[in-house]
Amino acid sequence: MCGIWAVFGSDGCLSGHLANAMKVAHRGPDAFRIENINGFTNCCFGFHRLAIMDQLHGMQPLRIRQFPFLWLCYNGEIYNHLTLRKQFGFDHQTEMDGEILLHLYNRFGAKKMASLLDGVFAFILLDTANRRVCVGRDTFGVRPLFRCLTDDGFLGVCSEAKGLTELSCSLEASASVAPFPPGHVEVFDLKPDGKVESIQMEAFHLCTQEPAHAAYDSVPALPSGFDEETVKSNIRTLFENAVRKRLMAQRRIGCLLSGGLDSSLVSATLMKLAKEEKLQYPLQTFSIGSEDSPDLLAARKVAAHIGSEHHEVNFSIEEGIQAVKDVIYHLETYDITTIRASVPMFLISKYIREKSDSVVIFSGEGSDELTQGYIYFHKAPDPAAAAAESVRLMEQLYMFDVLRCDRTTAAHGLELRVPFLDHRFTAYYLSLPEAMRVPKNGVEKFLLRDSFSGLNLLPDGILWRRKEAFSDGLTSLKKSWYTWLQEHVESLVSDDQLEKASHTFPHNPPPTKEAYYFRQIFEKFFPGQAKWLPHYWMPRWLNATDPSARTLPFYEPEKVE
């Protein structure tokens, strides 16, 4: 996890650039560099480093002797870099996983390079020999990336929008800052004056497709067929492989543990593999909640079962409310459920940074979208509709859950890893017959749960525990976190303001006082940028007016025994 920033064709002074580049300093607390490219007018890179691999040679822009004409800034982890290095006979100069991008680009070009990367990434690559600038982002947008491109050819790229918004305001030509689309690469022609022209924008991978790098994967071809036992065995194999490859780190690994199915599966599998790989430290798990929260009780039970070094963070309503403004600043969104769930994740990340030495943090994001885990999937009209909704959610992860998990951890200099979003695992799961993936016997994610049944990996009460949204489960069943928030903002937003919301905020008008309050804070930090969010996250098929599962008429909480 790092912060990357670059501008091409800017007439601004270096000190002005520095101020903008420093806005993503939290993403890389270990080192910083800003560098102009000699002989290339107005080309400037900025890099904030969190050292995970090759702490000696890992500064960026990355250059190597073989290709002195290539300059690379990237944020991410490439889990198959050693495999690709061996497969194609590349001679590496460093131990950096990102060096593989230079070799792949030089041999295959930008699009094929990106398609062969098994990992999460955002990159900016300057090819001075061919006067090209290449920008790309991983399939699900696990690593964030924004770009600003003007009609007259100025290009700005940054991990977070805040590194570009003030820069774009100072430009003579109109400039809009927007998320770079996940799963795409864009190639620009670099003009003599440092300006650019986009000449290629292509998708290199879709989540429903087997990734190109699968041909070189350490897991061989899986048994074919859709009989139940074969499918469940393949799910276990691919998931365990997804966790194993993410053990690649030279910093301490920990895991978020809410006590829900997804984080519990990740924690239990991580503990199992940590023992096999003989990690030299005990695995730490981290939970947050109020004293009587169902999540805290469930996480405690999982930690005891798997034998992790467990940490509990007390969540107080007052501390949560105070954190809202900082959370919105880091998230760069006003989405209701994203903010609610981000507050506790922000606070637990702060605890991890201050009270532990774990830096690489595993989590369970992506599972609900992939395996139809949201409670509203029970109301899908048919399996085809449920399957289509699952793909829609996967394609929009970068605006919601993936945005939340990256920004809340990056705000405190942590790197998050999400094995449920492994390319091979997601492609396989989405290839299964639609009827296999729907809720069964009144239980969502039935197939995933059943795949790990009878293994004693988790207690049965956890394996079959019903879905509880993170922002709901961290507080008491008697009164949810979102209810406390709504009570807090009741006096801060007037009835008249809410009545005129569609006039004040024509794009995505806030439907509640809570949403209005979030929007006010967002507009203060990022005025005029509401279109970063095309729509609020909301359950389908129910005419829901609130994203919380606890507001749904058929919600039935389960007690953790």
XYZ file of C-alpha atoms in Angstrom:
561
model
C 0.000 0.000 0.000
C 1.467 3.316 -1.098
C 0.428 6.731 -2.369
C 1.198 7.498 -6.015
C 0.872 10.847 -7.768
C 1.979 12.206 -11.140
C 1.329 15.165 -13.429
C 2.137 15.617 -17.110
C 1.975 18.961 -18.873
C 1.565 21.165 -15.817
C 3.014 24.651 -15.744
C 2.782 24.823 -11.952
C 5.859 25.251 -9.789
C 7.359 22.330 -7.887
C 6.314 23.731 -4.497
C 2.685 23.775 -5.662
C 3.006 20.205 -6.837
C 4.469 19.197 -3.509
C 1.491 20.532 -1.559
C -0.898 18.416 -3.634
C 1.276 15.304 -3.559
C 1.491 15.530 0.241
C -2.263 15.095 0.582
C -1.849 11.328 0.238
C 1.117 11.100 2.610
C -0.888 8.892 5.005
C -0.740 6.082 2.419
C 3.043 5.808 2.751
C 4.493 6.782 6.127
C 7.927 5.173 5.571
C 9.421 7.409 2.861
C 8.602 10.132 0.286
C 10.075 11.231 -3.040
C 9.047 13.799 -5.637
C 10.944 13.802 -8.921
C 10.946 15.695 -12.196
C 11.930 13.694 -15.267
C 15.004 15.208 -16.913
C 14.431 16.210 -20.504
C 10.684 15.703 -20.325
C 8.877 18.960 -19.904
C 6.513 19.243 -16.957
C 6.554 15.520 -16.035
C 6.624 14.980 -12.298
C 6.172 11.926 -10.034
C 5.384 11.817 -6.326
C 5.560 8.689 -4.184
C 4.728 7.889 -0.552
C 5.995 4.469 0.501
C 4.765 1.847 2.925
C 7.555 -0.735 2.766
C 6.210 -4.293 2.493
C 8.696 -5.899 0.060
C 12.435 -5.201 -0.548
C 12.895 -2.417 1.955
C 16.323 -1.549 0.514
C 15.468 -1.102 -3.190
C 11.778 -0.303 -3.046
C 11.684 3.445 -3.577
C 9.866 4.806 -6.611
C 9.714 5.925 -9.368
C 11.202 2.497 -9.985
C 13.884 2.211 -12.688
C 16.252 -0.608 -13.532
C 19.435 -0.793 -15.613
C 17.855 -2.940 -18.363
C 15.199 -0.350 -19.169
C 16.494 3.121 -18.229
C 13.736 4.644 -20.382
C 10.943 3.261 -18.156
C 9.726 5.053 -15.019
C 7.159 3.316 -12.800
C 5.047 4.424 -9.866
C 2.707 1.723 -8.622
C 0.605 0.930 -5.569
C -0.209 -2.690 -4.862
C 1.010 -6.246 -4.504
C 1.707 -8.646 -7.390
C 1.331 -12.131 -5.936
C 2.590 -14.007 -8.997
C 5.716 -11.939 -9.665
C 8.080 -14.844 -8.931
C 6.033 -17.218 -11.097
C 6.075 -14.810 -14.055
C 9.748 -14.070 -13.563
C 10.528 -17.784 -13.847
C 8.016 -18.426 -16.656
C 9.467 -15.791 -18.990
C 13.088 -15.928 -17.844
C 13.257 -12.309 -16.692
C 16.471 -11.126 -15.026
C 15.365 -9.023 -12.058
C 17.509 -6.323 -10.496
C 15.523 -6.000 -7.246
C 13.264 -8.153 -5.077
C 10.362 -5.746 -5.635
C 7.201 -7.460 -6.829
C 6.449 -4.400 -8.969
C 9.587 -4.798 -11.065
C 7.695 -7.456 -13.032
C 5.600 -4.674 -14.607
C 8.671 -3.239 -16.343
C 9.662 -6.588 -17.837
C 6.125 -7.483 -18.926
C 5.525 -4.045 -20.454
C 8.779 -4.132 -22.395
C 7.924 -7.558 -23.849
C 4.141 -7.460 -24.256
C 2.862 -3.871 -23.983
C 0.484 -2.328 -21.461
C -2.704 -4.361 -21.945
C -1.182 -7.847 -21.830
C 1.090 -6.761 -18.988
C -1.926 -5.841 -16.875
C -3.811 -9.020 -17.767
C -0.944 -11.198 -16.514
C -0.785 -9.571 -13.081
C -2.314 -11.592 -10.269
C -2.788 -9.041 -7.552
C -4.096 -5.602 -6.718
C -2.537 -2.556 -8.288
C -2.718 0.942 -9.656
C 0.171 2.149 -11.791
C 1.577 5.047 -13.795
C 4.302 4.060 -16.263
C 6.304 6.532 -18.350
C 8.037 5.173 -21.468
C 10.424 7.926 -22.548
C 11.773 5.931 -25.526
C 8.354 5.701 -27.186
C 6.866 8.824 -25.575
C 4.023 6.937 -23.935
C 2.296 7.230 -20.563
C 0.354 4.162 -19.373
C -2.146 4.096 -16.512
C -3.953 1.041 -15.139
C -5.980 -0.318 -12.241
C -6.797 -3.823 -10.986
C -10.003 -5.705 -11.825
C -12.035 -4.691 -8.772
C -10.338 -1.385 -8.033
C -8.995 -2.691 -4.720
C -6.278 -0.083 -5.100
C -7.718 3.381 -5.695
C -6.833 5.634 -8.607
C -8.155 8.967 -9.894
C -7.288 10.887 -12.998
C -7.761 14.429 -14.247
C -7.479 15.042 -18.009
C -8.102 18.405 -19.681
C -9.023 19.121 -23.278
C -5.635 20.731 -23.830
C -3.748 17.626 -22.644
C -2.862 18.097 -18.980
C -2.927 14.781 -17.106
C -2.930 14.292 -13.350
C -3.086 10.877 -11.679
C -3.300 10.127 -7.961
C -4.240 7.369 -5.533
C -6.897 9.623 -4.028
C -8.872 12.483 -5.501
C -7.708 14.939 -2.860
C -4.284 15.036 -4.516
C -5.855 16.426 -7.708
C -8.892 18.520 -6.749
C -7.075 21.750 -5.881
C -4.684 21.224 -8.773
C -7.609 21.004 -11.191
C -9.091 24.249 -9.853
C -5.927 26.149 -10.780
C -5.846 24.949 -14.395
C -6.824 27.265 -17.219
C -8.663 24.542 -19.121
C -11.707 22.969 -17.485
C -10.750 19.816 -15.613
C -12.793 17.174 -13.867
C -11.402 14.617 -11.441
C -12.906 11.131 -11.761
C -12.171 7.563 -10.632
C -10.088 5.588 -13.100
C -12.188 2.597 -14.218
C -11.132 -0.715 -12.646
C -9.911 -3.462 -14.948
C -8.730 -0.976 -17.582
C -5.501 0.382 -19.013
C -5.161 3.718 -20.763
C -2.259 4.682 -23.028
C -1.381 8.300 -23.779
C 0.874 9.816 -26.414
C 3.312 12.225 -24.740
C 3.795 15.487 -26.645
C 7.052 17.529 -26.676
C 5.495 20.116 -24.344
C 4.605 17.459 -21.762
C 0.917 17.392 -22.656
C -0.737 14.089 -23.500
C -3.356 12.646 -25.823
C -5.303 9.498 -24.941
C -4.875 6.942 -27.736
C -6.128 3.740 -26.101
C -8.522 2.858 -23.264
C -9.258 -0.859 -22.966
C -10.576 -3.366 -20.467
C -8.007 -6.092 -19.790
C -10.157 -8.281 -17.520
C -13.797 -8.781 -16.500
C -14.687 -10.478 -13.223
C -16.737 -13.155 -15.003
C -13.749 -14.271 -17.103
C -10.937 -16.648 -16.192
C -7.899 -14.356 -15.815
C -5.064 -14.663 -18.336
C -2.562 -15.309 -15.542
C -4.428 -18.513 -14.578
C -2.353 -20.291 -17.262
C 0.712 -19.826 -15.033
C -0.958 -20.301 -11.646
C 0.558 -22.546 -8.997
C -2.783 -24.350 -8.633
C -3.260 -26.671 -11.627
C -6.472 -27.031 -13.597
C -9.374 -27.917 -11.328
C -11.631 -30.966 -11.721
C -14.486 -30.094 -14.063
C -18.185 -30.676 -13.593
C -20.831 -29.196 -11.339
C -21.637 -32.042 -9.007
C -21.860 -30.748 -5.460
C -18.762 -32.385 -3.972
C -16.526 -31.337 -6.871
C -17.710 -27.751 -6.632
C -17.234 -27.586 -2.865
C -13.742 -29.067 -3.152
C -12.800 -26.537 -5.835
C -14.100 -23.666 -3.700
C -11.942 -24.805 -0.777
C -8.872 -25.237 -2.992
C -9.149 -21.827 -4.636
C -9.959 -19.990 -1.414
C -7.057 -21.531 0.462
C -4.771 -20.661 -2.451
C -6.098 -17.093 -2.404
C -5.136 -16.730 1.262
C -1.783 -18.518 0.842
C -0.502 -16.279 -1.957
C -1.356 -13.203 0.140
C 1.072 -14.262 2.862
C 3.768 -12.562 0.732
C 5.104 -9.876 3.087
C 8.154 -8.769 5.025
C 6.005 -7.014 7.629
C 3.773 -8.551 10.288
C 0.408 -9.933 9.172
C -2.851 -9.581 11.128
C -6.547 -10.005 10.406
C -9.769 -8.096 11.008
C -12.320 -10.347 12.668
C -15.932 -9.210 12.995
C -17.273 -12.638 13.901
C -19.249 -12.863 10.666
C -18.756 -15.725 8.234
C -16.400 -13.933 5.847
C -13.790 -12.506 8.218
C -13.989 -15.707 10.284
C -13.218 -17.890 7.239
C -10.305 -15.635 6.333
C -8.961 -15.646 9.912
C -9.284 -19.410 10.338
C -7.668 -20.177 6.972
C -4.933 -17.632 7.629
C -4.184 -19.240 10.998
C -4.071 -22.703 9.427
C -1.636 -21.570 6.718
C 0.457 -19.495 9.123
C 1.168 -22.685 11.066
C 2.042 -24.559 7.873
C 4.329 -21.737 6.691
C 5.833 -21.463 10.206
C 5.362 -17.706 10.603
C 7.708 -16.464 13.296
C 5.039 -14.595 15.255
C 1.535 -15.277 16.576
C -1.310 -14.180 14.320
C -3.170 -11.176 15.700
C -6.906 -10.720 15.147
C -8.737 -7.460 15.779
C -12.394 -6.806 16.603
C -14.379 -3.694 17.461
C -17.735 -3.292 19.120
C -19.678 -2.089 22.127
C -19.765 -4.291 25.193
C -22.945 -6.153 24.201
C -22.464 -6.206 20.433
C -23.202 -9.560 18.732
C -20.097 -9.166 16.551
C -17.757 -8.841 19.513
C -19.159 -11.977 21.147
C -18.934 -13.957 17.903
C -15.368 -12.778 17.183
C -14.301 -13.784 20.680
C -15.622 -17.278 20.028
C -13.766 -17.550 16.698
C -10.490 -16.296 18.186
C -10.697 -18.877 20.952
C -11.403 -21.626 18.405
C -8.498 -20.795 16.083
C -6.064 -19.711 18.826
C -5.214 -16.212 17.609
C -3.765 -13.401 19.716
C -7.015 -11.488 19.919
C -7.477 -7.749 20.440
C -10.814 -6.088 21.215
C -11.430 -2.389 20.669
C -14.231 -0.750 22.609
C -16.538 1.233 20.352
C -18.143 4.258 21.966
C -20.900 6.206 20.244
C -19.239 9.511 21.147
C -15.915 8.503 19.588
C -17.740 7.232 16.510
C -19.637 10.479 16.012
C -16.455 12.521 16.449
C -14.728 10.448 13.754
C -17.374 11.020 11.032
C -15.747 14.128 9.531
C -12.295 12.532 9.290
C -13.842 9.407 7.804
C -15.651 11.331 5.051
C -12.452 13.213 4.229
C -10.558 9.952 3.758
C -13.397 8.136 1.970
C -14.188 10.918 -0.515
C -17.825 9.785 -0.586
C -21.172 10.633 0.985
C -22.720 7.185 0.570
C -24.779 6.372 3.654
C -23.914 2.764 4.424
C -20.270 3.215 3.393
C -19.801 5.961 5.975
C -21.645 4.058 8.708
C -19.467 0.973 8.239
C -16.279 2.973 7.762
C -16.345 4.656 11.155
C -15.634 1.485 13.175
C -13.144 0.279 10.549
C -11.354 3.636 10.745
C -11.174 3.399 14.543
C -9.925 -0.183 14.614
C -7.280 0.697 12.004
C -6.142 3.541 14.260
C -5.822 1.062 17.124
C -3.827 -1.402 14.999
C -1.414 1.316 13.925
C -0.900 2.658 17.458
C -1.097 -0.492 19.590
C 0.357 -3.299 17.459
C 3.091 -3.966 14.927
C 0.794 -5.640 12.386
C 0.913 -3.764 9.069
C -0.522 -6.191 6.491
C -4.170 -6.724 7.405
C -6.455 -9.415 5.960
C -10.203 -8.885 5.699
C -13.355 -10.496 4.285
C -14.558 -7.836 1.829
C -16.038 -8.979 -1.468
C -17.714 -12.132 -0.209
C -21.224 -10.693 0.135
C -21.190 -9.432 -3.437
C -19.668 -12.610 -4.828
C -21.661 -15.224 -2.893
C -24.999 -13.370 -2.638
C -24.585 -12.711 1.059
C -26.807 -9.683 1.527
C -30.118 -10.532 3.151
C -32.081 -8.945 0.315
C -30.936 -11.756 -2.009
C -33.666 -13.842 -0.345
C -36.125 -11.658 -2.287
C -34.519 -12.090 -5.716
C -37.233 -12.976 -8.248
C -35.182 -15.837 -9.734
C -31.602 -17.198 -9.870
C -30.805 -15.278 -13.070
C -31.725 -11.968 -11.447
C -29.646 -12.837 -8.387
C -26.646 -13.748 -10.558
C -26.920 -10.478 -12.500
C -27.142 -8.518 -9.253
C -24.045 -10.257 -7.958
C -22.049 -9.195 -11.033
C -23.383 -5.629 -10.751
C -22.229 -5.456 -7.137
C -18.820 -6.851 -8.033
C -18.336 -4.257 -10.758
C -19.264 -1.455 -8.356
C -17.191 -2.614 -5.386
C -14.678 0.172 -5.976
C -17.302 2.763 -5.031
C -18.523 1.023 -1.882
C -17.010 -1.814 0.195
C -13.608 -1.832 -1.500
C -13.408 1.945 -1.189
C -14.238 1.640 2.518
C -11.682 -1.047 3.307
C -8.843 0.655 1.420
C -9.356 4.180 2.692
C -9.975 3.409 6.357
C -6.839 1.275 6.613
C -4.696 3.477 4.354
C -5.598 6.470 6.520
C -3.447 4.830 9.188
C -0.679 3.466 6.970
C -1.904 -0.142 6.812
C -2.163 -2.437 3.804
C -5.378 -4.426 3.420
C -5.598 -7.792 1.625
C -8.873 -9.292 0.420
C -8.645 -12.980 -0.569
C -12.349 -13.214 -1.508
C -11.508 -10.977 -4.484
C -8.866 -13.324 -5.844
C -9.292 -13.405 -9.643
C -9.433 -17.179 -10.014
C -11.753 -17.618 -7.040
C -14.234 -14.989 -8.242
C -14.180 -16.202 -11.854
C -14.851 -19.781 -10.742
C -17.651 -18.865 -8.332
C -19.383 -16.707 -10.939
C -19.131 -19.544 -13.473
C -21.199 -21.911 -11.319
C -24.832 -22.612 -12.266
C -27.066 -19.769 -11.134
C -29.297 -22.061 -9.072
C -26.288 -23.273 -7.012
C -25.442 -19.775 -5.799
C -28.779 -18.553 -4.430
C -29.782 -18.666 -0.740
C -30.990 -22.097 0.312
C -33.061 -23.308 3.266
C -33.487 -19.680 4.309
C -29.706 -19.194 4.597
C -27.711 -16.821 2.407
C -24.262 -17.922 1.140
C -25.368 -21.523 1.605
C -22.892 -22.925 -0.927
C -19.916 -21.156 0.647
C -20.901 -22.261 4.145
C -21.550 -25.835 3.062
C -18.155 -26.001 1.349
C -16.438 -25.599 4.734
C -18.910 -27.652 6.765
C -17.641 -30.603 8.804
C -13.989 -29.486 8.779
C -13.887 -27.958 12.283
C -12.305 -24.886 10.711
C -14.945 -22.795 12.519
C -17.582 -23.490 15.158
C -20.895 -24.441 13.515
C -22.606 -21.498 15.183
C -20.279 -19.147 13.312
C -20.258 -21.034 10.023
C -24.058 -20.850 9.844
C -24.493 -17.455 11.524
C -26.865 -15.179 9.607
C -25.618 -12.076 7.839
C -25.172 -9.063 10.121
C -23.963 -5.843 8.498
C -20.723 -4.577 10.073
C -22.252 -1.214 10.943
C -25.143 -3.012 12.668
C -23.360 -5.846 14.414
C -20.869 -3.708 16.313
C -23.593 -2.280 18.568
C -26.386 -3.735 20.645
C -29.420 -5.391 19.086
C -31.471 -2.997 21.194
C -30.099 0.094 19.451
C -28.004 0.159 16.286
C -25.127 2.485 15.429
C -27.173 4.009 12.591
C -29.975 4.852 15.053
C -27.528 6.706 17.285
C -26.268 8.608 14.226
C -29.784 9.593 13.191
C -30.558 10.873 16.660
C -27.339 12.895 16.685
C -28.074 14.695 13.408
C -31.773 15.307 14.146
C -31.053 18.771 15.551
C -28.221 19.534 13.126
C -30.377 19.389 9.968
C -33.692 21.194 9.898
C -36.923 19.898 8.390
C -36.807 22.819 5.965
C -33.305 21.884 4.771
C -34.385 18.300 4.137
C -37.504 19.458 2.302
C -35.343 21.532 -0.057
C -32.664 18.826 -0.430
C -33.424 18.101 -4.083
C -32.914 21.784 -4.894
C -29.759 22.159 -2.791
C -28.273 18.883 -4.006
C -29.861 17.999 -7.374
C -27.532 15.017 -7.938
C -28.347 12.212 -5.481
C -30.493 14.368 -3.185
C -30.137 13.107 0.403
C -33.276 11.209 1.490
C -32.761 11.613 5.259
C -31.244 14.034 7.741
C -28.376 11.623 8.285
C -27.643 11.575 4.546
C -27.966 15.383 4.418
C -25.443 15.737 7.244
C -22.973 13.460 5.440
C -23.452 15.397 2.207
C -22.791 18.740 3.899
C -19.454 17.474 5.198
C -18.547 15.985 1.817
C -19.336 19.244 -0.010
C -17.167 21.167 2.426
C -14.170 18.972 1.613
C -14.932 18.297 -2.069
C -17.249 20.994 -3.435
C -18.905 20.179 -6.751
C -17.682 16.563 -6.824
C -20.961 14.790 -6.027
C -20.870 12.824 -9.292
C -18.074 10.637 -7.966
C -20.989 8.668 -6.506
C -23.534 7.754 -9.225
C -26.088 6.418 -6.731
C -26.502 5.412 -3.097
C -25.960 1.787 -2.100
C -29.423 0.363 -1.368
C -30.983 -3.146 -1.242
C -32.811 -4.258 -4.399
C -36.313 -5.701 -4.900
C -37.711 -4.260 -1.645
C -38.365 -0.532 -2.133
C -35.956 -0.036 0.778
C -35.448 3.473 2.128
C -32.453 2.637 4.357
C -29.430 0.432 3.562
C -29.362 -1.251 6.986
C -30.403 -4.901 7.026
C -32.004 -4.316 10.423
C -34.664 -2.138 8.783
C -35.826 -4.953 6.474
C -39.162 -6.518 7.463
C -37.833 -10.075 7.425
C -34.611 -9.401 9.381
C -34.120 -12.011 12.122
C -30.988 -11.681 14.273
C -29.390 -14.804 15.636
C -27.878 -15.184 19.061
C -24.319 -16.395 19.345
C -24.352 -19.266 21.810
